[in-house]
XYZ file of C-alpha atoms in Angstrom:
725
model
C -11.180 30.556 -1.865
C -14.465 32.175 -2.836
C -17.668 30.349 -3.758
C -17.151 30.718 -7.535
C -13.692 29.101 -7.271
C -15.163 26.262 -5.230
C -17.874 25.595 -7.819
C -15.322 25.912 -10.642
C -13.144 23.304 -8.951
C -16.013 20.831 -8.548
C -17.457 21.318 -12.037
C -14.062 21.111 -13.729
C -13.146 17.973 -11.782
C -16.487 16.375 -12.674
C -16.080 17.221 -16.374
C -12.576 15.700 -16.337
C -13.996 12.554 -14.713
C -16.755 12.220 -17.328
C -14.243 12.663 -20.163
C -11.911 10.050 -18.635
C -14.805 7.611 -18.157
C -15.885 8.014 -21.796
C -12.280 7.517 -22.891
C -12.192 4.303 -20.864
C -15.406 3.069 -22.503
C -14.008 3.774 -25.982
C -10.426 2.587 -25.446
C -11.300 -0.592 -23.529
C -13.291 -1.939 -26.517
C -10.271 -1.933 -28.823
C -8.603 -5.356 -29.061
C -5.127 -3.788 -29.114
C -5.792 -2.327 -25.639
C -7.160 -5.484 -24.013
C -3.867 -6.223 -22.227
C -4.166 -2.887 -20.389
C -7.837 -3.126 -19.391
C -8.184 -6.917 -18.933
C -4.666 -8.024 -17.970
C -5.746 -10.038 -14.922
C -8.286 -12.028 -16.932
C -5.784 -12.631 -19.746
C -3.118 -13.910 -17.336
C -5.658 -16.321 -15.844
C -6.552 -17.648 -19.311
C -10.023 -16.073 -19.402
C -11.658 -14.194 -22.220
C -11.126 -10.410 -21.889
C -14.736 -9.642 -22.736
C -17.497 -11.610 -21.096
C -20.100 -10.386 -23.586
C -20.176 -8.392 -26.795
C -17.522 -5.747 -27.292
C -20.192 -3.224 -28.281
C -21.526 -2.833 -24.772
C -23.205 0.230 -23.337
C -20.897 2.710 -21.550
C -22.117 1.673 -18.109
C -21.920 -2.106 -18.465
C -18.746 -2.239 -16.365
C -20.680 -0.672 -13.474
C -23.278 -3.451 -13.580
C -20.527 -6.092 -13.685
C -18.751 -4.561 -10.701
C -21.965 -4.274 -8.680
C -23.057 -7.834 -9.464
C -19.690 -9.400 -8.589
C -19.495 -11.309 -5.317
C -16.796 -11.511 -2.670
C -16.038 -15.028 -3.933
C -15.347 -13.565 -7.402
C -12.865 -11.112 -5.901
C -11.080 -13.868 -3.965
C -10.987 -16.126 -7.043
C -9.527 -13.487 -9.370
C -7.561 -11.259 -7.016
C -7.042 -12.994 -3.685
C -8.055 -12.643 -0.046
C -6.008 -9.487 0.559
C -8.007 -7.692 -2.137
C -11.300 -8.904 -0.645
C -10.168 -7.568 2.747
C -9.355 -4.214 1.155
C -12.940 -4.038 -0.121
C -14.183 -4.806 3.390
C -12.221 -1.726 4.472
C -13.764 0.409 1.709
C -17.259 -0.892 2.543
C -16.725 -0.185 6.241
C -15.491 3.362 5.606
C -18.423 3.938 3.247
C -20.881 2.557 5.816
C -19.460 4.781 8.574
C -19.951 7.902 6.470
C -23.372 6.928 5.098
C -24.857 6.096 8.513
C -23.231 9.185 10.031
C -24.616 11.394 7.268
C -28.146 10.000 7.660
C -28.374 11.735 11.045
C -25.846 14.577 10.774
C -26.942 16.209 7.521
C -30.654 16.715 8.362
C -29.853 17.528 12.005
C -26.787 19.769 11.932
C -27.110 21.700 8.659
C -30.368 23.448 9.654
C -29.027 24.109 13.179
C -25.910 25.770 11.752
C -27.597 27.597 8.872
C -30.207 29.292 11.055
C -27.652 30.930 13.361
C -25.766 34.081 12.326
C -22.327 33.921 13.928
C -20.523 34.244 10.556
C -22.416 37.398 9.670
C -21.694 38.900 13.068
C -18.075 37.804 13.289
C -16.837 37.153 9.739
C -13.375 35.633 9.883
C -10.770 36.167 7.237
C -10.655 33.993 4.181
C -8.877 34.488 0.874
C -11.175 37.385 0.024
C -13.824 37.405 2.826
C -16.579 36.174 0.506
C -16.735 32.466 1.295
C -19.592 32.884 3.768
C -22.117 30.780 1.843
C -20.499 27.516 2.931
C -19.382 28.909 6.284
C -23.075 29.315 7.184
C -23.461 25.527 6.937
C -20.648 24.854 9.406
C -20.349 24.733 13.163
C -18.441 27.999 12.892
C -21.772 29.738 12.254
C -23.018 28.761 15.723
C -22.351 31.267 18.486
C -20.088 30.383 21.391
C -21.911 28.945 24.448
C -25.056 28.465 22.314
C -27.506 25.693 23.355
C -27.459 24.673 19.667
C -24.068 23.085 20.344
C -25.889 20.200 22.062
C -26.901 18.944 18.612
C -23.252 18.821 17.554
C -22.278 17.033 20.771
C -24.945 14.358 20.155
C -23.659 14.055 16.575
C -20.127 13.455 17.896
C -21.375 10.493 19.943
C -23.380 9.150 16.991
C -20.355 9.078 14.651
C -18.252 7.379 17.335
C -20.772 4.610 18.036
C -21.447 3.988 14.334
C -17.697 3.657 13.680
C -17.065 1.245 16.564
C -20.074 -0.940 15.693
C -19.152 -1.287 12.008
C -15.507 -1.956 12.845
C -16.527 -4.766 15.208
C -18.674 -6.406 12.531
C -15.922 -5.970 9.925
C -13.301 -7.609 12.182
C -15.556 -10.655 12.601
C -16.113 -10.852 8.842
C -12.429 -10.553 7.924
C -11.536 -13.147 10.569
C -13.980 -15.552 8.874
C -12.492 -14.776 5.453
C -8.973 -15.500 6.687
C -10.019 -18.748 8.379
C -11.809 -19.971 5.243
C -8.772 -19.214 3.071
C -6.317 -20.949 5.415
C -8.677 -23.908 5.754
C -8.756 -24.510 1.985
C -7.384 -27.894 0.932
C -5.174 -26.537 -1.860
C -1.452 -26.901 -1.263
C 0.252 -23.779 0.109
C 4.017 -24.369 0.470
C 4.368 -21.648 3.112
C 2.047 -23.563 5.475
C 4.588 -26.389 5.732
C 7.608 -24.201 6.477
C 8.906 -21.865 9.148
C 11.642 -19.227 9.104
C 14.403 -19.718 11.681
C 16.632 -16.761 12.538
C 19.316 -16.018 15.151
C 20.845 -19.496 14.944
C 23.797 -19.773 17.396
C 27.365 -20.440 16.316
C 27.959 -23.921 14.906
C 29.282 -26.375 17.505
C 32.733 -27.842 16.907
C 32.659 -30.840 14.622
C 29.277 -30.077 13.009
C 28.145 -28.344 9.850
C 25.479 -25.648 9.922
C 22.964 -28.026 8.360
C 23.769 -30.807 10.807
C 23.302 -28.336 13.661
C 19.848 -27.288 12.413
C 18.683 -30.802 11.524
C 19.842 -32.191 14.863
C 18.112 -29.407 16.820
C 14.716 -29.790 15.143
C 14.828 -33.576 14.843
C 15.328 -33.757 18.608
C 12.384 -31.443 19.382
C 10.079 -32.581 16.537
C 11.135 -36.191 15.870
C 7.948 -37.262 14.073
C 7.091 -34.148 12.069
C 10.451 -32.624 11.023
C 11.099 -33.075 7.291
C 14.270 -31.195 6.299
C 15.933 -27.786 6.400
C 17.274 -25.285 3.895
C 20.149 -23.127 5.118
C 19.935 -19.511 3.948
C 23.010 -18.407 1.984
C 24.584 -15.093 1.020
C 23.288 -14.814 -2.567
C 24.601 -11.353 -3.437
C 27.321 -12.472 -5.856
C 25.450 -15.411 -7.398
C 22.369 -13.259 -7.886
C 24.471 -10.638 -9.677
C 25.755 -13.282 -12.134
C 22.257 -14.756 -12.523
C 20.728 -11.361 -13.357
C 23.537 -10.627 -15.815
C 22.952 -14.007 -17.523
C 19.187 -13.410 -17.709
C 19.867 -9.956 -19.147
C 21.972 -11.407 -21.965
C 19.324 -14.060 -22.681
C 16.700 -11.322 -23.078
C 19.074 -9.268 -25.215
C 19.767 -12.326 -27.414
C 16.047 -13.008 -27.905
C 15.536 -9.330 -28.786
C 18.411 -9.353 -31.288
C 17.182 -12.556 -32.947
C 13.690 -11.059 -33.309
C 15.174 -7.913 -34.888
C 17.260 -10.063 -37.238
C 14.217 -12.103 -38.330
C 12.188 -8.926 -38.915
C 14.941 -7.538 -41.141
C 14.600 -10.428 -43.629
C 12.580 -9.314 -46.637
C 11.891 -10.631 -50.109
C 14.482 -8.259 -51.575
C 17.005 -9.028 -48.820
C 16.383 -12.585 -47.551
C 19.697 -12.754 -45.667
C 18.567 -9.860 -43.414
C 20.748 -7.474 -41.408
C 22.404 -8.732 -38.266
C 22.008 -6.273 -35.372
C 25.097 -4.722 -33.802
C 25.852 -2.834 -30.615
C 28.724 -1.194 -28.762
C 30.042 -2.940 -25.652
C 30.716 0.177 -23.571
C 28.564 2.339 -21.278
C 24.838 2.042 -22.205
C 25.871 0.778 -25.645
C 27.047 4.260 -26.633
C 30.807 3.741 -26.565
C 33.249 0.895 -26.989
C 33.884 -1.793 -29.586
C 31.124 -2.451 -32.125
C 30.119 -6.113 -32.181
C 27.559 -8.455 -33.706
C 24.860 -8.579 -31.005
C 23.781 -12.198 -31.532
C 27.329 -13.539 -31.546
C 28.341 -11.346 -28.608
C 25.346 -12.436 -26.485
C 25.957 -16.105 -27.220
C 29.592 -15.711 -26.194
C 28.630 -13.964 -22.951
C 26.016 -16.641 -22.172
C 28.566 -19.427 -22.795
C 30.933 -17.565 -20.483
C 28.405 -16.898 -17.714
C 26.743 -20.352 -17.511
C 29.804 -22.180 -16.074
C 30.585 -19.103 -13.980
C 27.069 -19.226 -12.479
C 27.318 -22.971 -11.799
C 30.649 -22.484 -10.069
C 29.335 -19.591 -7.972
C 26.222 -21.625 -7.048
C 28.442 -24.374 -5.617
C 30.582 -21.843 -3.738
C 27.485 -20.081 -2.385
C 25.769 -23.255 -1.215
C 28.899 -24.676 0.427
C 30.818 -21.652 1.688
C 28.324 -18.812 2.200
C 25.834 -20.325 4.622
C 24.240 -17.884 7.060
C 22.816 -18.081 10.574
C 19.227 -18.534 9.382
C 17.227 -21.233 7.638
C 13.880 -22.498 6.450
C 12.686 -25.618 8.224
C 10.031 -27.881 6.689
C 7.506 -30.170 8.393
C 5.310 -32.965 7.104
C 2.058 -31.251 8.104
C 0.834 -27.680 8.290
C -0.342 -28.114 11.891
C 3.156 -29.192 12.911
C 4.708 -26.182 11.143
C 2.261 -23.728 12.734
C 2.771 -25.300 16.182
C 6.540 -25.034 15.842
C 6.358 -21.376 14.764
C 4.218 -20.496 17.807
C 6.297 -22.396 20.361
C 9.196 -21.030 22.411
C 12.174 -23.196 21.485
C 15.131 -21.576 23.252
C 15.553 -20.205 26.779
C 17.256 -17.101 25.424
C 15.084 -14.749 23.395
C 17.906 -13.825 20.994
C 18.505 -17.389 19.743
C 16.424 -19.725 17.585
C 13.770 -17.136 16.683
C 10.943 -18.828 14.772
C 8.211 -17.291 12.627
C 5.735 -18.719 10.139
C 7.025 -18.682 6.576
C 5.521 -16.491 3.894
C 5.128 -17.318 0.201
C 8.480 -17.934 -1.516
C 7.984 -14.821 -3.697
C 7.595 -12.690 -0.558
C 10.769 -13.576 1.303
C 13.445 -10.870 1.541
C 16.414 -13.258 1.631
C 19.089 -10.698 2.419
C 17.301 -9.707 5.642
C 17.032 -13.199 7.129
C 20.609 -13.376 8.539
C 20.288 -10.029 10.401
C 20.637 -10.775 14.109
C 18.083 -10.118 16.851
C 19.706 -7.071 18.469
C 20.713 -5.629 15.101
C 17.066 -5.755 14.004
C 15.924 -3.906 17.116
C 18.650 -1.287 16.764
C 17.759 -0.787 13.100
C 14.086 -0.431 14.047
C 14.898 2.287 16.597
C 17.077 4.117 14.062
C 14.320 3.939 11.418
C 11.676 5.254 13.834
C 13.963 8.154 14.741
C 14.505 8.954 11.034
C 10.744 8.771 10.378
C 10.018 11.139 13.280
C 12.609 13.593 11.972
C 11.180 13.257 8.465
C 7.671 13.986 9.750
C 8.921 17.026 11.636
C 10.974 18.470 8.795
C 8.293 17.719 6.194
C 5.711 19.492 8.344
C 7.590 22.759 7.904
C 7.478 22.846 4.071
C 3.924 21.419 3.938
C 2.670 24.068 6.352
C 4.581 26.648 4.327
C 3.084 25.398 1.037
C -0.463 25.367 2.439
C -0.104 29.021 3.397
C 1.991 30.136 0.438
C -0.252 28.730 -2.291
C -3.197 30.976 -1.430
C -3.423 33.784 -3.985
C -3.379 36.537 -1.376
C -0.052 35.304 -0.041
C 1.380 34.773 -3.528
C 0.555 38.356 -4.496
C 2.080 39.647 -1.290
C 5.301 37.604 -1.590
C 5.606 37.776 -5.409
C 4.097 41.178 -6.329
C 5.202 40.917 -9.973
C 2.541 38.175 -10.425
C -0.304 40.538 -9.531
C -1.237 41.432 -13.153
C -1.511 37.731 -14.062
C -3.289 36.680 -10.874
C -5.890 39.426 -11.276
C -7.133 37.855 -14.529
C -10.457 36.285 -13.551
C -9.959 32.958 -15.363
C -6.401 32.473 -14.101
C -7.379 33.484 -10.581
C -10.357 31.117 -10.479
C -8.415 28.102 -11.795
C -5.390 28.670 -9.541
C -7.537 29.190 -6.456
C -9.432 26.008 -7.245
C -6.434 23.724 -7.830
C -3.052 25.186 -6.857
C -2.901 24.259 -3.139
C -4.290 20.744 -3.685
C -1.993 19.907 -6.618
C 1.040 21.262 -4.746
C 0.201 19.053 -1.773
C -0.404 15.896 -3.874
C 2.915 16.337 -5.740
C 4.757 16.929 -2.485
C 3.378 13.713 -0.969
C 4.211 11.621 -4.057
C 7.934 11.920 -3.294
C 7.774 9.979 -0.027
C 6.627 6.305 -0.368
C 9.795 4.843 -1.911
C 11.914 6.400 0.822
C 9.657 4.932 3.527
C 9.743 1.472 1.873
C 13.572 1.524 1.871
C 13.558 2.490 5.548
C 11.097 -0.286 6.406
C 13.162 -2.963 4.668
C 16.264 -1.645 6.420
C 14.653 -2.681 9.735
C 15.366 -6.319 8.831
C 11.789 -7.313 8.016
C 11.677 -10.765 6.414
C 8.721 -10.532 3.990
C 7.353 -8.140 1.379
C 3.849 -8.114 2.872
C 5.262 -7.118 6.273
C 7.299 -4.370 4.585
C 4.138 -3.095 2.874
C 2.295 -3.036 6.201
C 5.181 -1.183 7.847
C 5.438 1.349 5.028
C 1.686 1.856 5.063
C 1.749 2.639 8.791
C 4.560 5.146 8.486
C 2.924 6.820 5.505
C -0.431 7.034 7.314
C 0.961 8.795 10.375
C 3.052 10.998 8.126
C 0.070 12.104 6.032
C -2.162 12.661 9.060
C 0.416 14.680 10.986
C 1.635 16.646 7.991
C -1.406 17.022 5.773
C -4.282 17.179 8.234
C -2.531 18.851 11.161
C 0.079 20.643 9.043
C -2.459 22.226 6.692
C -4.920 23.039 9.478
C -2.364 24.607 11.815
C 0.080 25.887 9.187
C -2.579 27.394 6.946
C -4.225 29.246 9.831
C -1.045 30.536 11.467
C 0.589 31.515 8.175
C -2.243 33.895 7.305
C -2.285 35.403 10.800
C 1.378 35.375 11.769
C 1.526 39.045 12.724
C -1.532 38.690 14.955
C 0.113 35.760 16.749
C 3.284 37.818 17.247
C 1.315 40.595 18.903
C -0.929 38.312 20.974
C 0.410 34.737 21.393
C -2.585 33.828 23.587
C -4.850 34.231 20.565
C -3.482 31.052 18.917
C -6.174 28.750 20.365
C -9.091 30.981 19.384
C -7.585 31.526 15.912
C -7.213 27.784 15.361
C -10.814 27.332 16.471
C -11.967 29.917 13.949
C -9.698 28.472 11.244
C -11.023 24.896 11.414
C -14.308 25.574 9.527
C -12.456 27.716 6.958
C -9.969 24.875 6.292
C -12.877 22.545 5.561
C -13.255 24.171 2.139
C -9.647 23.279 1.286
C -10.217 19.670 2.291
C -13.524 19.427 0.402
C -11.790 20.416 -2.837
C -8.841 18.129 -1.938
C -11.190 15.136 -1.546
C -13.105 16.058 -4.734
C -9.857 16.277 -6.698
C -8.804 12.863 -5.381
C -12.001 11.051 -6.348
C -12.882 12.771 -9.624
C -9.439 13.173 -11.200
C -7.662 10.413 -9.245
C -10.254 7.709 -9.848
C -10.870 8.990 -13.378
C -7.206 8.383 -14.212
C -7.380 5.031 -12.404
C -10.302 3.868 -14.536
C -9.033 5.211 -17.864
C -5.450 3.956 -17.299
C -4.237 6.542 -19.789
C -0.672 6.656 -18.491
C -0.089 2.845 -18.564
C -1.795 2.726 -21.977
C 0.476 5.387 -23.506
C 3.600 3.834 -21.982
C 2.645 0.373 -23.270
C 2.021 1.514 -26.836
C 5.261 3.515 -26.920
C 7.234 0.513 -25.655
C 5.387 -1.864 -27.961
C 6.115 0.282 -31.015
C 9.712 1.276 -30.384
C 11.242 -1.163 -27.886
C 9.434 -4.527 -27.731
C 10.372 -7.213 -30.248
C 9.650 -10.448 -28.353
C 6.554 -11.829 -26.634
C 8.340 -11.674 -23.293
C 9.137 -7.975 -23.789
C 5.539 -7.214 -24.764
C 4.230 -9.065 -21.710
C 6.655 -7.178 -19.478
C 5.515 -3.866 -21.015
C 1.865 -4.420 -20.053
C 2.442 -6.149 -16.696
C -0.245 -4.530 -14.526
C 1.246 -4.739 -11.039
C -0.893 -4.835 -7.895
C -3.154 -2.387 -6.079
C -0.195 -0.841 -4.249
C -1.436 -1.088 -0.666
C 1.629 0.709 0.744
C 0.347 4.033 -0.620
C -3.302 3.357 -1.467
C -4.381 2.393 2.059
C -2.726 5.404 3.786
C -4.285 7.759 1.217
C -7.703 6.255 1.942
C -6.976 6.553 5.666
C -6.142 10.230 5.219
C -9.534 10.798 3.572
C -11.434 8.990 6.335
C -9.481 10.997 8.930
C -10.266 14.305 7.223
C -13.959 13.503 6.712
C -14.413 12.203 10.264
C -12.712 15.239 11.789
C -14.849 17.665 9.777
C -18.073 15.613 9.840
C -19.403 17.658 12.776
C -17.593 20.951 12.155
C -18.662 21.101 8.483
C -21.162 18.264 7.753
C -21.264 19.238 4.065
C -17.980 17.294 3.689
C -19.763 13.967 4.351
C -21.291 13.592 0.832
C -17.811 14.142 -0.616
C -16.390 11.399 1.604
C -19.254 9.086 0.624
C -18.571 9.794 -3.058
C -14.843 9.105 -2.590
C -15.339 5.677 -1.002
C -18.373 4.769 -3.111
C -16.640 5.628 -6.361
C -13.452 3.973 -5.129
C -15.305 0.766 -4.277
C -16.909 0.690 -7.742
C -13.863 1.564 -9.870
C -11.340 -0.482 -7.902
C -13.683 -3.477 -7.977
C -13.568 -3.303 -11.762
C -9.766 -3.005 -11.631
C -9.414 -5.899 -9.182
C -11.566 -8.185 -11.337
C -9.962 -7.285 -14.655
C -6.655 -5.445 -14.278
C -4.479 -5.810 -11.190
C -2.618 -8.987 -10.258
C -1.602 -9.494 -6.603
C 2.149 -9.627 -6.030
C 1.648 -11.585 -2.801
C -1.033 -13.150 -0.587
C -0.987 -12.655 3.187
C -4.590 -13.820 3.842
C -5.787 -10.547 5.309
C -2.891 -9.726 7.637
C -3.279 -6.075 6.647
C -6.672 -5.836 8.359
C -5.563 -5.360 12.007
C -3.424 -2.429 10.828
C -6.336 -0.947 8.879
C -8.593 -1.392 11.898
C -6.140 0.244 14.311
C -5.640 3.240 12.031
C -9.363 3.806 11.566
C -9.625 3.866 15.363
C -6.648 6.250 15.435
C -8.538 8.502 12.996
C -11.576 8.250 15.277
C -9.532 9.282 18.337
C -8.070 12.246 16.404
C -11.641 13.217 15.500
C -12.791 12.943 19.122
C -9.872 15.004 20.442
C -10.421 17.584 17.681
C -14.067 17.906 18.675
C -13.178 18.150 22.358
C -10.792 21.009 21.542
C -13.241 22.738 19.213
C -16.080 22.581 21.745
C -13.609 24.122 24.186
C -12.869 26.897 21.696
C -16.622 27.446 21.489
C -16.634 27.803 25.308
C -19.266 25.082 25.626
C -19.262 24.107 29.309
C -20.564 20.592 28.576
C -17.590 19.751 26.332
C -16.312 17.526 29.151
C -19.044 15.033 28.205
C -16.810 14.082 25.249
C -13.908 12.969 27.473
C -15.156 9.333 27.719
C -15.164 8.919 23.920
C -11.391 8.596 23.265
C -11.101 6.383 26.361
C -13.892 4.158 25.019
C -12.160 3.962 21.616
C -8.864 2.902 23.211
C -10.639 0.229 25.302
C -12.396 -0.985 22.132
C -9.039 -1.318 20.350
C -7.605 -3.252 23.294
C -10.558 -5.686 23.325
C -10.332 -6.250 19.543
C -6.589 -6.820 19.798
C -7.009 -9.415 22.548
C -9.911 -11.153 20.806
C -8.759 -11.197 17.181
C -5.134 -10.177 16.652
C -3.342 -13.444 17.471
C -5.292 -15.303 14.788
C -3.916 -12.762 12.287
C -0.313 -12.775 13.508
C -0.344 -16.603 13.597
C -2.350 -19.338 11.908
C -4.919 -20.817 14.291
C -4.388 -24.568 14.674
C -8.114 -25.360 14.670
C -8.338 -23.800 11.223
C -5.401 -25.823 9.907
C -6.392 -29.145 11.459
C -10.015 -29.010 10.334
C -10.555 -30.864 7.044
C -6.803 -31.232 6.570
C -5.906 -32.780 3.249
C -5.991 -36.551 3.513
C -3.403 -37.073 0.797
C 0.251 -36.743 1.786
C 1.576 -33.504 0.265
C 4.504 -33.555 -2.152
C 7.083 -32.316 0.348
C 9.870 -32.322 -2.247
C 7.948 -29.849 -4.427
C 7.290 -27.694 -1.341
C 11.038 -27.665 -0.636
C 11.870 -26.815 -4.271
C 9.399 -23.899 -4.232
C 11.651 -22.086 -1.740
C 14.921 -22.471 -3.651
C 15.883 -18.943 -4.822
C 15.908 -18.588 -8.648
C 19.624 -17.752 -8.664
C 20.407 -21.112 -7.015
C 18.180 -23.264 -9.210
C 20.156 -25.490 -11.528
C 19.692 -28.601 -13.609
C 22.303 -30.194 -11.364
C 20.038 -29.581 -8.364
C 16.785 -30.428 -10.100
C 15.846 -32.782 -7.287
C 15.296 -31.490 -3.744
C 17.507 -34.267 -2.325
C 20.397 -33.196 -4.570
C 20.077 -29.589 -3.406
C 20.002 -30.715 0.229
C 23.065 -32.905 -0.352
C 24.898 -29.887 -1.749
C 23.985 -27.920 1.399
C 25.236 -30.781 3.550
C 28.527 -31.155 1.649
C 30.448 -28.641 3.743
C 33.626 -29.280 5.645
C 33.435 -28.946 9.442
C 35.974 -26.123 9.456
C 34.011 -24.088 6.879
C 30.847 -24.228 9.013
C 32.240 -23.014 12.290
C 31.290 -19.363 11.686
């Protein structure tokens, strides 16, 4: 990529961002779009606009900057506040690093002349303007390398210091949230898995109640046996589908009534595949018939499920949150594979079908998933490395010579060189998250928040190994494959020379992510278009309209790993090519600003884990730091700097730091600290029946079990022979 392509990429991305921001300012003022740009506020019963609708284009920036952490927690939850601590920490690391590195290292690099003397190959050998600002412009064994070594230590110490402060802050946030007096049903319940076979002469519920009443005689409240809900849930979803279809048909029928035709036109549909084939019927009549048919069928299946499909897991409830937390943290059985207890999550988080999976099955599944992920990383690295090398214009013209006439056009060449490799990489990565989420849930994880954390971890290591290492190694070796064949020993020196050249790719990659990515995030053009299309052609009821504009959450499973990839890239190139630091600062600064607006006004959390994501964020930032330190150790070696060994203590120090943080903080994130729960505990006795009802799955809720005692009686009404499995 030459300098003109680099500038074209930045200018074009900036222009796109400005256009998208102006579109946001214009579109967000229209009342018909308020559900897209202020959905969180609307769902909480607040006014979409705090002031006049004719605000200046930058008013949202002032609102975001003036908002407090308490505002974020109030409108979007603790997990969102913790995410902003992560963004602030990453931003602080890069800002404080840049304060020293930019004025120190840029002049040191620019005043040497290694690039002029030993120009290495780029796409057309003209990208020397930025190469002169990199460590690659410093001669091997030069005393100037001391400045870069000092810079390496500075970045490491800044990162560790800010991470330590952030861990303390997030720990305080979590404690304050758990200490709040408001009723949280999950704090009074625990999840019990790996329950042994039912003793002869007892039911499953009697077994569980007897076990916990013996150990916790004063605090045990009641239990809820987990059931196999597959069939009942299928009927429930079918019934709900027909109810929605009936409401839609009735709305269509009402809309068809006019002054000239007051009787209206009753809607019809075909009963076959996707409504395209089969018998033509009156939709309203047909839906009513199906509902009348499914209601007794659902009630019958609910009874069968509750009485005959009980599983070897349960939720156990206590009369205080301290008692529940104590029980979850206490070893109950001598054997590790029986009576496994964990703290309960919110009812909306629980993955019910995973609860009955046994102890050894979970561990076997976990090993299988890790093996699949490792294979996926390995096999994805091949095409990503191939793409990073293939999408340079020189390689395209060599492999596809018929494109030469098109690629030689200046405009086409400039645009493709600026965007092609980055867009190809972003599209390639977009295919992965759903697959990783399915794998994570297959492990037998019991809650959605845990599944998100697991998916985020897998995606982070995948992106780092494939994007950072794959592009760096693959891009360099692809362009010099013949040289490697002739002289395999030259690989190390070639990789050393290729690192500064790859910085230009990553600079444009980061710029594309923050200008175009955050521009689309702010403007919400895609959700806006989809909503208006659905609203015009598909939605006829209020429920359908609300479903069409439902905003979703921040999507931590993919958002956090993408942010981690950026911090990894910027850290690793902060010394080699310090010019990347302002781009990293812009990414996290712009992200903090735009996502703060979205958190306050748009996104609605799908769960609350009270900051349990933070230890994983912390560990991965340290992992990025260790990758950076090892990269610098290797690059100083490639520069033949004899004092490179002075960097050896850095990764060791980072690992010790992680160990200390884990020992000091982690347990209070994996479990609820009792001192937090006992302090200022609510004086009023909680409504334990409502807590119990909150955990009844929707498919098992019925007017016949409207009371918690009735539902428990139904669970208890099982013959001894039926419960022996």
